[in-house]
Amino acid sequence: MSAVRSSAQARGRDGPLLAVQDLHTWFELRQWGFLRVGSVRAVDGVDFELARGEAVAFVGESGCGKSSLARTLLGLHKPTRGEVVFNGTRVADLRGKDMQWYRASVGYVQQDPYGALPPFMDVRRILSEPLIVHGISSRVERERRIRQVLDEVRLSPAETILDKFPHMLSGGQQQRVVIARALVLEPSMIIADEPVSMLDASVRVEILNLLRRIQTERELTLAFITHDLSTVRHFADRIFVMYAGRIVEQAPVDELLAHPQHPYTQSLLAAIADVDAANARQQREVPGGEPPSLLHPPPGCRFHPRCPHAIAGVCEVDDPPQFEPRRGHRSACWLHR
Ligand code: SF4
């Protein structure tokens, strides 16, 4: 475990590793720096729990709020309302050493590996920095951990990589260094935000397999953020589908891919040319129109302007709650009423 041990860590208990309740992250929008225009509702009422060792995927189009959710979980955005409870402790209450423990416990893998790595540091220094910040003062111990984690992400022998700067590495190697940095403090959870979307197709599968192997071997909780439903089949245990700042459908991965209930999920799956080779679907477009403005979201169901099944007089008026049309499978749609 990390050198940072604290009262928050000591409060660890049985139950979910992460519990998110009624979470809202809104951003004030101002014109000319002072005239308030309104609030962008990036995350707008999200509830879920993640078990220890569970891999989940948050899926949705760009602008659906999934990256804002990730950054709120990391403590980079302050929730407007609601709370994040990690290991039984409210993250909003954490201060000092306790917050340091939280930051060590939740690793972050960014979308753009080159942008995530400081260009003026070599790999040894990039991986040393978090260890120094979190109190690993022994140079020998730091070197041992760095070599161990480089071996884990298959960047070995370490001598070939430790003195290199980010621009000297390929995109795949850069993302492996980002993953190594997320792991070096031995976290219990990793948040990976579109970790392969900026990589060449040839290395995407390698990086996904690497993340899955590390998640399984370390029994990590993994929150994988993606716009691409086709990448999650062999990767996640559960899927949360997000639309306009909310979770509209959630289920175990095989259940959701085989029996999508929400019209939005159905349209996402229809847009994948070959999500299931045994049941190949013809490529179709997601229903016309754009995702709604998060500044002025439509009333009722937020998907209703694009939904081919919208019920007149209902869907544009009333916000659907979460129904459970199949066991363990929830969907926010009036069709399941
Ligand atoms: Fe479509 Fe209505 Fe269901 Fe929304 S609630 S997804 S508009 S049918």
Short mmCIF file of C-alpha atoms and ligand atoms in Angstrom, two decimals:
data_model
loop_
_atom_site.label_atom_id
_atom_site.label_comp_id
_atom_site.label_asym_id
_atom_site.label_seq_id
_atom_site.Cartn_x
_atom_site.Cartn_y
_atom_site.Cartn_z
CA MET A 1 0.00 0.00 0.00
CA SER A 2 0.97 3.62 -0.37
CA ALA A 3 3.09 5.23 2.31
CA VAL A 4 0.13 7.53 2.95
CA ARG A 5 -1.92 5.90 5.70
CA SER A 6 -4.65 7.87 7.31
CA SER A 7 -7.79 7.87 9.35
CA ALA A 8 -9.83 7.71 6.13
CA GLN A 9 -7.97 4.57 5.06
CA ALA A 10 -8.56 3.03 8.45
CA ARG A 11 -12.30 3.54 8.02
CA GLY A 12 -12.38 1.08 5.10
CA ARG A 13 -15.24 -1.36 5.44
CA ASP A 14 -17.28 -3.95 3.63
CA GLY A 15 -19.68 -2.66 1.00
CA PRO A 16 -19.09 -0.86 -2.29
CA LEU A 17 -15.73 0.73 -2.91
CA LEU A 18 -17.44 3.74 -4.48
CA ALA A 19 -20.98 5.01 -3.95
CA VAL A 20 -22.26 8.00 -5.90
CA GLN A 21 -25.53 9.55 -4.78
CA ASP A 22 -27.60 12.21 -6.56
CA LEU A 23 -24.43 13.67 -8.08
CA HIS A 24 -24.72 16.98 -9.93
CA THR A 25 -21.80 18.87 -11.49
CA TRP A 26 -22.96 22.12 -13.04
CA PHE A 27 -20.75 24.84 -14.49
CA GLU A 28 -21.74 28.49 -14.38
CA LEU A 29 -21.68 30.10 -17.81
CA ARG A 30 -21.01 33.84 -17.90
CA GLN A 31 -20.86 36.35 -20.72
CA TRP A 32 -18.13 38.99 -20.64
CA GLY A 33 -16.96 37.42 -17.42
CA PHE A 34 -19.78 38.72 -15.23
CA LEU A 35 -23.21 38.32 -16.88
CA ARG A 36 -24.63 34.99 -15.76
CA VAL A 37 -26.09 33.08 -18.72
CA GLY A 38 -27.02 29.87 -16.91
CA SER A 39 -25.62 26.54 -15.77
CA VAL A 40 -24.22 23.79 -17.97
CA ARG A 41 -25.56 20.62 -16.37
CA ALA A 42 -22.66 18.31 -17.25
CA VAL A 43 -23.63 15.74 -14.59
CA ASP A 44 -27.25 16.01 -13.60
CA GLY A 45 -28.44 13.49 -11.04
CA VAL A 46 -26.31 10.36 -11.19
CA ASP A 47 -26.45 7.40 -8.78
CA PHE A 48 -24.42 4.20 -8.86
CA GLU A 49 -22.20 1.94 -6.81
CA LEU A 50 -19.00 0.15 -7.82
CA ALA A 51 -17.94 -3.04 -6.09
CA ARG A 52 -14.34 -3.84 -5.22
CA GLY A 53 -12.61 -5.48 -8.17
CA GLU A 54 -15.40 -4.62 -10.61
CA ALA A 55 -14.76 -3.27 -14.13
CA VAL A 56 -17.48 -0.97 -15.46
CA ALA A 57 -17.82 1.13 -18.59
CA PHE A 58 -19.53 4.51 -18.91
CA VAL A 59 -20.64 4.87 -22.52
CA GLY A 60 -22.13 7.77 -24.44
CA GLU A 61 -21.60 10.33 -27.18
CA SER A 62 -19.27 13.28 -26.77
CA GLY A 63 -20.80 15.85 -24.47
CA CYS A 64 -22.94 13.38 -22.52
CA GLY A 65 -21.13 14.22 -19.28
CA LYS A 66 -19.00 11.11 -18.85
CA SER A 67 -15.67 12.95 -18.69
CA SER A 68 -17.11 15.53 -16.27
CA LEU A 69 -18.29 12.60 -14.15
CA ALA A 70 -14.77 11.11 -14.23
CA ARG A 71 -13.19 14.41 -13.22
CA THR A 72 -15.72 14.87 -10.42
CA LEU A 73 -14.90 11.40 -9.07
CA LEU A 74 -11.21 12.32 -9.17
CA GLY A 75 -11.90 15.44 -7.10
CA LEU A 76 -10.94 17.76 -10.00
CA HIS A 77 -14.46 19.22 -10.14
CA LYS A 78 -16.45 20.08 -7.05
CA PRO A 79 -19.94 18.56 -7.08
CA THR A 80 -22.75 21.11 -7.16
CA ARG A 81 -24.97 18.68 -5.26
CA GLY A 82 -24.87 15.08 -4.09
CA GLU A 83 -21.91 13.14 -2.86
CA VAL A 84 -19.15 10.69 -3.67
CA VAL A 85 -18.41 8.12 -0.94
CA PHE A 86 -15.17 6.17 -1.27
CA ASN A 87 -14.45 3.25 1.02
CA GLY A 88 -17.15 4.50 3.38
CA THR A 89 -15.83 8.07 3.55
CA ARG A 90 -17.36 11.18 1.98
CA VAL A 91 -14.76 12.58 -0.41
CA ALA A 92 -16.00 16.15 0.22
CA ASP A 93 -14.98 15.78 3.87
CA LEU A 94 -11.40 14.75 3.12
CA ARG A 95 -8.61 17.16 4.01
CA GLY A 96 -4.82 17.03 4.18
CA LYS A 97 -3.46 13.50 4.61
CA ASP A 98 -6.89 12.00 4.03
CA MET A 99 -7.21 13.73 0.66
CA GLN A 100 -3.66 12.62 -0.17
CA TRP A 101 -4.71 9.05 0.60
CA TYR A 102 -7.71 9.42 -1.70
CA ARG A 103 -5.55 10.73 -4.54
CA ALA A 104 -3.18 7.80 -4.09
CA SER A 105 -6.11 5.36 -4.02
CA VAL A 106 -7.64 6.47 -7.34
CA GLY A 107 -5.37 6.38 -10.40
CA TYR A 108 -6.16 8.32 -13.57
CA VAL A 109 -5.43 7.32 -17.16
CA GLN A 110 -6.01 10.24 -19.51
CA GLN A 111 -7.21 10.27 -23.10
CA ASP A 112 -4.20 12.02 -24.63
CA PRO A 113 -1.01 10.33 -23.42
CA TYR A 114 1.32 12.90 -24.95
CA GLY A 115 -0.56 15.80 -23.34
CA ALA A 116 -0.67 13.93 -20.03
CA LEU A 117 3.11 13.53 -19.76
CA PRO A 118 5.33 16.51 -18.90
CA PRO A 119 7.61 16.92 -21.95
CA PHE A 120 10.63 18.07 -19.91
CA MET A 121 10.74 14.99 -17.64
CA ASP A 122 12.18 11.60 -18.49
CA VAL A 123 10.24 8.45 -17.62
CA ARG A 124 12.15 7.88 -14.37
CA ARG A 125 11.25 11.34 -13.14
CA ILE A 126 7.63 11.09 -14.33
CA LEU A 127 7.19 7.93 -12.26
CA SER A 128 9.24 9.21 -9.30
CA GLU A 129 7.24 12.40 -8.79
CA PRO A 130 4.05 10.82 -7.34
CA LEU A 131 6.16 8.58 -5.08
CA ILE A 132 8.05 11.59 -3.72
CA VAL A 133 4.84 13.59 -3.23
CA HIS A 134 3.32 10.66 -1.35
CA GLY A 135 6.25 10.22 1.00
CA ILE A 136 8.39 7.46 -0.51
CA SER A 137 11.70 9.04 0.48
CA SER A 138 13.99 6.06 -0.21
CA ARG A 139 15.53 6.29 -3.68
CA VAL A 140 16.07 2.52 -3.67
CA GLU A 141 12.42 1.86 -2.88
CA ARG A 142 11.30 4.30 -5.60
CA GLU A 143 13.53 2.61 -8.16
CA ARG A 144 12.18 -0.81 -7.14
CA ARG A 145 8.57 0.31 -7.57
CA ILE A 146 9.26 2.04 -10.87
CA ARG A 147 10.92 -1.02 -12.36
CA GLN A 148 8.14 -3.26 -11.08
CA VAL A 149 5.42 -1.12 -12.63
CA LEU A 150 7.28 -0.75 -15.95
CA ASP A 151 7.55 -4.52 -16.09
CA GLU A 152 3.83 -4.76 -15.37
CA VAL A 153 2.94 -2.51 -18.33
CA ARG A 154 5.39 -4.44 -20.53
CA LEU A 155 7.96 -1.67 -20.91
CA SER A 156 11.00 -3.77 -20.20
CA PRO A 157 13.87 -3.99 -19.80
CA ALA A 158 13.50 -0.76 -17.84
CA GLU A 159 16.95 0.48 -18.93
CA THR A 160 15.61 0.97 -22.46
CA ILE A 161 12.89 3.37 -21.32
CA LEU A 162 13.83 5.08 -18.02
CA ASP A 163 15.93 7.87 -19.52
CA LYS A 164 13.66 8.65 -22.43
CA PHE A 165 11.47 11.74 -22.74
CA PRO A 166 7.84 11.49 -23.91
CA HIS A 167 8.58 12.68 -27.47
CA MET A 168 11.02 9.76 -27.86
CA LEU A 169 8.23 7.21 -27.27
CA SER A 170 5.51 5.86 -29.57
CA GLY A 171 1.86 6.61 -28.74
CA GLY A 172 1.40 3.13 -27.31
CA GLN A 173 4.54 3.46 -25.15
CA GLN A 174 3.37 6.86 -23.91
CA GLN A 175 0.02 5.41 -22.86
CA ARG A 176 1.83 2.54 -21.07
CA VAL A 177 3.83 5.15 -19.13
CA VAL A 178 0.57 6.95 -18.24
CA ILE A 179 -0.85 3.63 -17.00
CA ALA A 180 2.38 2.95 -15.06
CA ARG A 181 2.08 6.36 -13.40
CA ALA A 182 -1.55 5.61 -12.46
CA LEU A 183 -0.42 2.33 -10.87
CA VAL A 184 2.77 3.36 -9.14
CA LEU A 185 1.00 4.38 -5.91
CA GLU A 186 -0.82 1.04 -5.81
CA PRO A 187 -4.37 2.41 -6.08
CA SER A 188 -7.50 0.40 -5.43
CA MET A 189 -9.36 2.06 -8.32
CA ILE A 190 -8.44 3.32 -11.79
CA ILE A 191 -10.45 5.79 -13.86
CA ALA A 192 -9.53 5.51 -17.55
CA ASP A 193 -11.01 8.29 -19.69
CA GLU A 194 -11.10 7.25 -23.37
CA PRO A 195 -7.66 5.62 -22.94
CA VAL A 196 -7.37 4.33 -26.51
CA SER A 197 -9.28 6.89 -28.56
CA MET A 198 -6.11 8.77 -29.63
CA LEU A 199 -4.06 5.68 -30.41
CA ASP A 200 -3.57 3.88 -33.69
CA ALA A 201 -6.00 1.04 -34.23
CA SER A 202 -3.10 -1.44 -34.15
CA VAL A 203 -2.25 -0.68 -30.50
CA ARG A 204 -5.76 -0.13 -29.14
CA VAL A 205 -6.41 -3.80 -28.49
CA GLU A 206 -3.00 -4.19 -26.83
CA ILE A 207 -3.71 -1.33 -24.43
CA LEU A 208 -7.23 -2.58 -23.66
CA ASN A 209 -5.90 -6.08 -22.99
CA LEU A 210 -3.17 -4.61 -20.81
CA LEU A 211 -5.67 -2.65 -18.73
CA ARG A 212 -7.94 -5.67 -18.36
CA ARG A 213 -5.06 -7.95 -17.32
CA ILE A 214 -3.80 -5.46 -14.73
CA GLN A 215 -7.34 -4.90 -13.43
CA THR A 216 -7.83 -8.64 -12.99
CA GLU A 217 -4.41 -9.37 -11.49
CA ARG A 218 -4.54 -6.48 -9.04
CA GLU A 219 -8.28 -6.91 -8.37
CA LEU A 220 -8.73 -3.23 -9.12
CA THR A 221 -12.01 -1.42 -9.51
CA LEU A 222 -11.93 0.05 -13.00
CA ALA A 223 -14.15 2.79 -14.42
CA PHE A 224 -13.65 2.87 -18.18
CA ILE A 225 -15.03 5.92 -19.99
CA THR A 226 -15.69 5.52 -23.71
CA HIS A 227 -17.88 6.65 -26.60
CA ASP A 228 -17.44 3.25 -28.26
CA LEU A 229 -19.76 0.47 -27.16
CA SER A 230 -17.87 -2.01 -29.33
CA THR A 231 -14.77 -1.85 -27.09
CA VAL A 232 -16.47 -2.85 -23.86
CA ARG A 233 -17.70 -6.39 -24.56
CA HIS A 234 -14.53 -8.13 -23.37
CA PHE A 235 -13.61 -5.42 -20.99
CA ALA A 236 -16.36 -4.50 -18.57
CA ASP A 237 -18.55 -6.42 -16.16
CA ARG A 238 -21.28 -3.77 -16.25
CA ILE A 239 -22.21 -0.92 -18.56
CA PHE A 240 -23.72 2.45 -17.72
CA VAL A 241 -25.10 4.31 -20.74
CA MET A 242 -25.09 8.09 -20.31
CA TYR A 243 -27.13 10.69 -22.16
CA ALA A 244 -27.27 14.42 -21.46
CA GLY A 245 -25.69 14.20 -18.01
CA ARG A 246 -27.66 11.19 -16.78
CA ILE A 247 -27.43 7.42 -16.70
CA VAL A 248 -30.27 6.19 -18.91
CA GLU A 249 -29.52 2.45 -18.87
CA GLN A 250 -27.40 0.05 -16.82
CA ALA A 251 -26.96 -3.70 -16.83
CA PRO A 252 -24.31 -6.45 -16.89
CA VAL A 253 -22.44 -6.24 -20.19
CA ASP A 254 -23.76 -9.39 -21.90
CA GLU A 255 -27.31 -8.63 -20.81
CA LEU A 256 -27.18 -5.05 -22.07
CA LEU A 257 -25.60 -5.90 -25.42
CA ALA A 258 -28.01 -8.77 -26.04
CA HIS A 259 -31.16 -7.02 -24.79
CA PRO A 260 -30.75 -3.24 -24.99
CA GLN A 261 -33.90 -1.65 -23.56
CA HIS A 262 -33.49 2.09 -23.93
CA PRO A 263 -34.03 3.52 -27.44
CA TYR A 264 -30.79 5.49 -27.14
CA THR A 265 -28.76 2.36 -26.38
CA GLN A 266 -30.51 0.57 -29.22
CA SER A 267 -29.48 3.36 -31.57
CA LEU A 268 -25.87 3.26 -30.36
CA LEU A 269 -25.74 -0.48 -30.97
CA ALA A 270 -27.35 -0.10 -34.36
CA ALA A 271 -24.57 2.31 -35.31
CA ILE A 272 -21.95 -0.38 -34.73
CA ALA A 273 -21.38 -2.32 -37.91
CA ASP A 274 -20.52 -5.63 -36.29
CA VAL A 275 -20.90 -5.53 -32.54
CA ASP A 276 -21.75 -9.20 -32.51
CA ALA A 277 -20.34 -11.35 -35.28
CA ALA A 278 -22.95 -14.00 -34.65
CA ASN A 279 -25.73 -11.49 -35.00
CA ALA A 280 -24.21 -8.88 -37.29
CA ARG A 281 -26.27 -5.73 -37.62
CA GLN A 282 -26.36 -3.48 -40.63
CA GLN A 283 -24.66 -0.19 -40.04
CA ARG A 284 -27.20 2.51 -39.31
CA GLU A 285 -27.04 6.01 -37.99
CA VAL A 286 -27.81 7.14 -34.49
CA PRO A 287 -31.20 8.92 -34.76
CA GLY A 288 -30.90 12.30 -36.42
CA GLY A 289 -30.23 15.48 -34.53
CA GLU A 290 -27.61 16.47 -32.05
CA PRO A 291 -27.31 15.66 -28.36
CA PRO A 292 -29.25 18.35 -26.47
CA SER A 293 -27.77 21.49 -25.01
CA LEU A 294 -26.74 20.91 -21.42
CA LEU A 295 -27.40 24.61 -20.82
CA HIS A 296 -31.07 24.28 -21.76
CA PRO A 297 -31.88 20.53 -21.72
CA PRO A 298 -35.30 19.63 -23.13
CA PRO A 299 -38.12 18.97 -20.66
CA GLY A 300 -39.35 15.45 -20.05
CA CYS A 301 -37.12 12.71 -21.41
CA ARG A 302 -33.98 14.36 -22.76
CA PHE A 303 -33.84 11.93 -25.65
CA HIS A 304 -37.36 12.72 -26.87
CA PRO A 305 -36.37 15.10 -29.72
CA ARG A 306 -34.40 12.22 -31.32
CA CYS A 307 -36.39 9.23 -30.16
CA PRO A 308 -38.26 7.20 -32.79
CA HIS A 309 -40.56 5.77 -30.10
CA ALA A 310 -41.46 8.98 -28.24
CA ILE A 311 -44.96 8.87 -26.76
CA ALA A 312 -46.80 12.12 -27.54
CA GLY A 313 -48.05 13.92 -24.46
CA VAL A 314 -45.80 11.90 -22.16
CA CYS A 315 -42.16 11.86 -23.19
CA GLU A 316 -41.84 15.61 -23.81
CA VAL A 317 -43.52 16.39 -20.51
CA ASP A 318 -42.47 13.93 -17.81
CA ASP A 319 -38.97 12.85 -16.90
CA PRO A 320 -38.89 9.03 -16.86
CA PRO A 321 -37.64 7.35 -13.67
CA GLN A 322 -35.50 4.20 -13.76
CA PHE A 323 -37.61 1.11 -14.46
CA GLU A 324 -36.37 -2.50 -14.25
CA PRO A 325 -37.74 -4.17 -17.41
CA ARG A 326 -35.51 -7.22 -16.87
CA ARG A 327 -33.89 -8.59 -13.75
CA GLY A 328 -30.81 -6.50 -12.87
CA HIS A 329 -31.36 -4.31 -15.92
CA ARG A 330 -32.51 -0.71 -15.49
CA SER A 331 -33.65 1.76 -18.10
CA ALA A 332 -35.08 5.29 -17.80
CA CYS A 333 -37.80 5.11 -20.44
CA TRP A 334 -41.58 5.39 -20.32
CA LEU A 335 -41.88 2.38 -22.65
CA HIS A 336 -41.21 0.14 -19.62
CA ARG A 337 -43.90 1.68 -17.49
FE1 SF4 B 1 -38.07 7.63 -26.15
FE2 SF4 B 1 -40.01 8.33 -24.48
FE3 SF4 B 1 -38.36 6.35 -23.84
FE4 SF4 B 1 -37.51 8.86 -23.87
S1 SF4 B 1 -39.05 7.99 -22.50
S2 SF4 B 1 -36.44 7.11 -24.69
S3 SF4 B 1 -38.63 9.70 -25.59
S4 SF4 B 1 -39.84 6.39 -25.53
#
